[in-house]
Amino acid sequence: MKSSVLFVCLGNICRSPTAEAVFRAQLKAAGLIETISVDSAGTGDWHIGKAPDHRAQTAGAERGFDLSRLRARLVTKEDFSQYQWIIAMDENNYRDLQQLSPPQYQHKISLLLDFAQKKIAHRNVPDPYYGSMADFHHVVDLVEDACQGLLAHIQRELS
Ligand code: 4NP
């Protein structure tokens, strides 16, 4: 069975699409794009069908990550059986996912920053929606580091 990763935040227009684009670039660089599939989704329904927030697109593009073709969608019940790794951006998303998930799939849910390689004092990728461009750049920094850690973890599990 093909391995798969689903990144989840609240709106699916800032943090989780950033993680999707970053992780996809890292999979390409590692030659794993045919082995591991990646998607993102939100726990809130306000932005379904919309492209990522233009600030997230800009912050990503400045670092070589293309978010422009992604479109927001809601997490579904089927996601919990379909995806092997379900990665929450913050503890609120984590709690919401635990509640939405059928019990037999709850073990698939993790927090992204538990895979961080750099030392950080918190477990949440802060929600940048009401913030500044600096907050969006901070999201890319946190996501890029933790996605590398996640990829290394998955590679160990698959080997
Ligand atoms: P995200 O950011 O969860 O990283 O996509 C947000 C986007 C939209 C809203 C909140 C957070 N909102 O309240 O509409």
mmCIF file of C-alpha atoms and ligand atoms in Angstrom:
data_model
loop_
_atom_site.group_PDB
_atom_site.id
_atom_site.type_symbol
_atom_site.label_atom_id
_atom_site.label_comp_id
_atom_site.label_asym_id
_atom_site.label_seq_id
_atom_site.Cartn_x
_atom_site.Cartn_y
_atom_site.Cartn_z
ATOM 1 C CA MET A 1 0.000 0.000 0.000
ATOM 2 C CA LYS A 2 1.234 3.469 -0.880
ATOM 3 C CA SER A 3 2.192 5.583 2.139
ATOM 4 C CA SER A 4 0.364 8.836 2.647
ATOM 5 C CA VAL A 5 0.511 11.942 4.790
ATOM 6 C CA LEU A 6 -2.319 14.397 5.510
ATOM 7 C CA PHE A 7 -1.483 17.778 7.072
ATOM 8 C CA VAL A 8 -4.344 19.415 8.982
ATOM 9 C CA CYS A 9 -4.939 22.921 10.329
ATOM 10 C CA LEU A 10 -8.052 24.999 10.983
ATOM 11 C CA GLY A 11 -8.758 26.805 7.693
ATOM 12 C CA ASN A 12 -6.553 24.815 5.261
ATOM 13 C CA ILE A 13 -5.427 28.107 3.712
ATOM 14 C CA CYS A 14 -2.278 28.982 5.726
ATOM 15 C CA ARG A 15 -0.348 26.352 7.698
ATOM 16 C CA SER A 16 -1.383 22.959 6.291
ATOM 17 C CA PRO A 17 -1.078 23.979 2.597
ATOM 18 C CA THR A 18 2.364 25.357 3.453
ATOM 19 C CA ALA A 19 3.261 21.994 4.984
ATOM 20 C CA GLU A 20 1.844 20.151 1.965
ATOM 21 C CA ALA A 21 3.941 22.186 -0.496
ATOM 22 C CA VAL A 22 7.096 21.986 1.635
ATOM 23 C CA PHE A 23 6.750 18.232 2.213
ATOM 24 C CA ARG A 24 6.064 17.615 -1.484
ATOM 25 C CA ALA A 25 9.286 19.460 -2.387
ATOM 26 C CA GLN A 26 11.202 17.421 0.200
ATOM 27 C CA LEU A 27 9.714 14.169 -1.169
ATOM 28 C CA LYS A 28 10.797 15.165 -4.688
ATOM 29 C CA ALA A 29 14.319 15.943 -3.466
ATOM 30 C CA ALA A 30 14.470 12.565 -1.689
ATOM 31 C CA GLY A 31 13.184 10.659 -4.765
ATOM 32 C CA LEU A 32 10.073 9.576 -2.818
ATOM 33 C CA ILE A 33 7.329 11.424 -4.672
ATOM 34 C CA GLU A 34 6.041 8.148 -6.209
ATOM 35 C CA THR A 35 6.211 6.339 -2.853
ATOM 36 C CA ILE A 36 4.537 8.757 -0.453
ATOM 37 C CA SER A 37 1.488 10.852 -1.309
ATOM 38 C CA VAL A 38 0.619 14.101 0.458
ATOM 39 C CA ASP A 39 -2.492 16.233 0.916
ATOM 40 C CA SER A 40 -3.863 18.783 3.371
ATOM 41 C CA ALA A 41 -7.261 19.593 4.881
ATOM 42 C CA GLY A 42 -8.951 21.803 7.468
ATOM 43 C CA THR A 43 -11.203 21.189 10.467
ATOM 44 C CA GLY A 44 -13.185 24.390 9.670
ATOM 45 C CA ASP A 45 -15.358 24.883 6.590
ATOM 46 C CA TRP A 46 -15.084 28.663 5.936
ATOM 47 C CA HIS A 47 -12.635 28.493 3.035
ATOM 48 C CA ILE A 48 -13.586 25.292 1.179
ATOM 49 C CA GLY A 49 -12.529 25.481 -2.486
ATOM 50 C CA LYS A 50 -10.361 28.555 -1.979
ATOM 51 C CA ALA A 51 -6.675 28.924 -2.849
ATOM 52 C CA PRO A 52 -4.240 29.432 0.044
ATOM 53 C CA ASP A 53 -4.098 32.881 1.666
ATOM 54 C CA HIS A 54 -1.991 35.157 -0.568
ATOM 55 C CA ARG A 55 0.406 35.812 2.339
ATOM 56 C CA ALA A 56 1.041 32.058 2.700
ATOM 57 C CA GLN A 57 1.548 31.805 -1.076
ATOM 58 C CA THR A 58 4.047 34.700 -0.979
ATOM 59 C CA ALA A 59 5.995 33.400 2.036
ATOM 60 C CA GLY A 60 6.187 29.949 0.425
ATOM 61 C CA ALA A 61 7.161 31.256 -3.023
ATOM 62 C CA GLU A 62 10.007 33.283 -1.517
ATOM 63 C CA ARG A 63 11.496 29.975 -0.365
ATOM 64 C CA GLY A 64 10.720 28.079 -3.580
ATOM 65 C CA PHE A 65 7.467 26.386 -2.506
ATOM 66 C CA ASP A 66 4.481 26.658 -4.859
ATOM 67 C CA LEU A 67 1.094 26.700 -3.063
ATOM 68 C CA SER A 68 -0.856 28.295 -5.922
ATOM 69 C CA ARG A 69 -2.678 25.216 -7.192
ATOM 70 C CA LEU A 70 -3.850 23.929 -3.796
ATOM 71 C CA ARG A 71 -7.516 24.267 -2.792
ATOM 72 C CA ALA A 72 -8.990 24.071 0.692
ATOM 73 C CA ARG A 73 -11.074 21.108 1.755
ATOM 74 C CA LEU A 74 -12.537 19.717 4.972
ATOM 75 C CA VAL A 75 -11.186 16.688 6.799
ATOM 76 C CA THR A 76 -13.504 13.710 6.177
ATOM 77 C CA LYS A 77 -14.162 10.489 8.115
ATOM 78 C CA GLU A 78 -12.601 8.575 5.201
ATOM 79 C CA ASP A 79 -9.299 10.433 5.670
ATOM 80 C CA PHE A 80 -8.689 8.507 8.897
ATOM 81 C CA SER A 81 -8.720 5.146 7.107
ATOM 82 C CA GLN A 82 -7.036 6.428 3.918
ATOM 83 C CA TYR A 83 -3.976 8.190 5.361
ATOM 84 C CA GLN A 84 -1.181 6.569 7.363
ATOM 85 C CA TRP A 85 0.091 9.771 8.976
ATOM 86 C CA ILE A 86 -2.294 12.564 9.969
ATOM 87 C CA ILE A 87 -0.319 15.571 11.120
ATOM 88 C CA ALA A 88 -1.908 18.384 13.136
ATOM 89 C CA MET A 89 -0.427 21.883 13.116
ATOM 90 C CA ASP A 90 -1.464 22.704 16.694
ATOM 91 C CA GLU A 91 -2.984 21.150 19.780
ATOM 92 C CA ASN A 92 -6.493 22.428 18.941
ATOM 93 C CA ASN A 93 -6.343 20.691 15.560
ATOM 94 C CA TYR A 94 -4.974 17.595 17.338
ATOM 95 C CA ARG A 95 -7.893 17.518 19.783
ATOM 96 C CA ASP A 96 -10.454 18.087 17.002
ATOM 97 C CA LEU A 97 -8.923 15.266 14.959
ATOM 98 C CA GLN A 98 -8.943 12.896 17.933
ATOM 99 C CA GLN A 99 -12.658 13.593 18.343
ATOM 100 C CA LEU A 100 -13.465 13.174 14.642
ATOM 101 C CA SER A 101 -11.454 9.984 14.238
ATOM 102 C CA PRO A 102 -12.884 6.495 14.625
ATOM 103 C CA PRO A 103 -11.068 5.043 17.688
ATOM 104 C CA GLN A 104 -9.059 2.486 15.696
ATOM 105 C CA TYR A 105 -7.306 5.267 13.735
ATOM 106 C CA GLN A 106 -6.531 7.707 16.551
ATOM 107 C CA HIS A 107 -2.951 6.418 16.780
ATOM 108 C CA LYS A 108 -2.266 7.839 13.282
ATOM 109 C CA ILE A 109 -2.621 11.432 14.524
ATOM 110 C CA SER A 110 0.511 13.386 15.549
ATOM 111 C CA LEU A 111 1.584 16.961 16.134
ATOM 112 C CA LEU A 112 3.927 18.329 13.452
ATOM 113 C CA LEU A 113 6.306 19.946 15.935
ATOM 114 C CA ASP A 114 6.893 16.627 17.683
ATOM 115 C CA PHE A 115 9.111 15.970 14.623
ATOM 116 C CA ALA A 116 10.992 19.288 14.922
ATOM 117 C CA GLN A 117 14.762 18.941 14.679
ATOM 118 C CA LYS A 118 15.650 22.356 16.059
ATOM 119 C CA LYS A 119 15.037 22.980 19.752
ATOM 120 C CA ILE A 120 11.758 24.834 20.190
ATOM 121 C CA ALA A 121 9.920 25.722 23.362
ATOM 122 C CA HIS A 122 6.383 25.061 22.120
ATOM 123 C CA ARG A 123 4.368 22.370 20.363
ATOM 124 C CA ASN A 124 2.155 24.530 18.113
ATOM 125 C CA VAL A 125 2.703 26.069 14.695
ATOM 126 C CA PRO A 126 1.118 29.436 15.583
ATOM 127 C CA ASP A 127 -1.955 30.416 13.571
ATOM 128 C CA PRO A 128 -0.764 33.328 11.363
ATOM 129 C CA TYR A 129 -4.192 34.286 9.969
ATOM 130 C CA TYR A 130 -4.608 37.444 12.063
ATOM 131 C CA GLY A 131 -0.855 38.118 12.093
ATOM 132 C CA SER A 132 1.779 39.800 9.943
ATOM 133 C CA MET A 133 4.015 38.642 7.078
ATOM 134 C CA ALA A 134 6.662 37.843 9.729
ATOM 135 C CA ASP A 135 4.254 35.293 11.216
ATOM 136 C CA PHE A 136 3.873 33.635 7.808
ATOM 137 C CA HIS A 137 7.662 33.461 7.401
ATOM 138 C CA HIS A 138 7.875 31.902 10.866
ATOM 139 C CA VAL A 139 5.374 29.240 9.750
ATOM 140 C CA VAL A 140 7.627 28.332 6.787
ATOM 141 C CA ASP A 141 10.663 28.106 9.117
ATOM 142 C CA LEU A 142 8.912 25.812 11.607
ATOM 143 C CA VAL A 143 7.251 23.708 8.913
ATOM 144 C CA GLU A 144 10.415 23.228 6.844
ATOM 145 C CA ASP A 145 12.404 21.974 9.822
ATOM 146 C CA ALA A 146 9.695 19.701 11.233
ATOM 147 C CA CYS A 147 8.789 18.242 7.811
ATOM 148 C CA GLN A 148 12.425 17.159 7.390
ATOM 149 C CA GLY A 149 12.137 15.420 10.752
ATOM 150 C CA LEU A 150 8.829 13.823 9.740
ATOM 151 C CA LEU A 151 10.331 12.576 6.473
ATOM 152 C CA ALA A 152 13.287 11.036 8.317
ATOM 153 C CA HIS A 153 10.843 9.356 10.730
ATOM 154 C CA ILE A 154 8.744 7.916 7.892
ATOM 155 C CA GLN A 155 11.843 6.708 6.038
ATOM 156 C CA ARG A 156 12.940 4.837 9.190
ATOM 157 C CA GLU A 157 9.470 3.284 9.535
ATOM 158 C CA LEU A 158 9.425 2.199 5.879
ATOM 159 C CA SER A 159 12.934 0.681 5.887
HETATM 160 P P1 4NP B 1 -4.902 28.027 8.971
HETATM 161 O O1 4NP B 1 -5.217 29.560 9.341
HETATM 162 O O2 4NP B 1 -5.662 27.189 9.981
HETATM 163 O O3 4NP B 1 -3.425 27.922 9.136
HETATM 164 O O4 4NP B 1 -5.379 27.829 7.555
HETATM 165 C C1 4NP B 1 -6.519 30.061 9.481
HETATM 166 C C2 4NP B 1 -7.226 30.436 8.355
HETATM 167 C C3 4NP B 1 -8.497 30.971 8.492
HETATM 168 C C4 4NP B 1 -9.042 31.126 9.755
HETATM 169 C C5 4NP B 1 -8.325 30.741 10.876
HETATM 170 C C6 4NP B 1 -7.063 30.193 10.730
HETATM 171 N N1 4NP B 1 -10.332 31.701 9.904
HETATM 172 O O5 4NP B 1 -10.763 31.922 11.046
HETATM 173 O O6 4NP B 1 -11.012 31.969 8.889
#
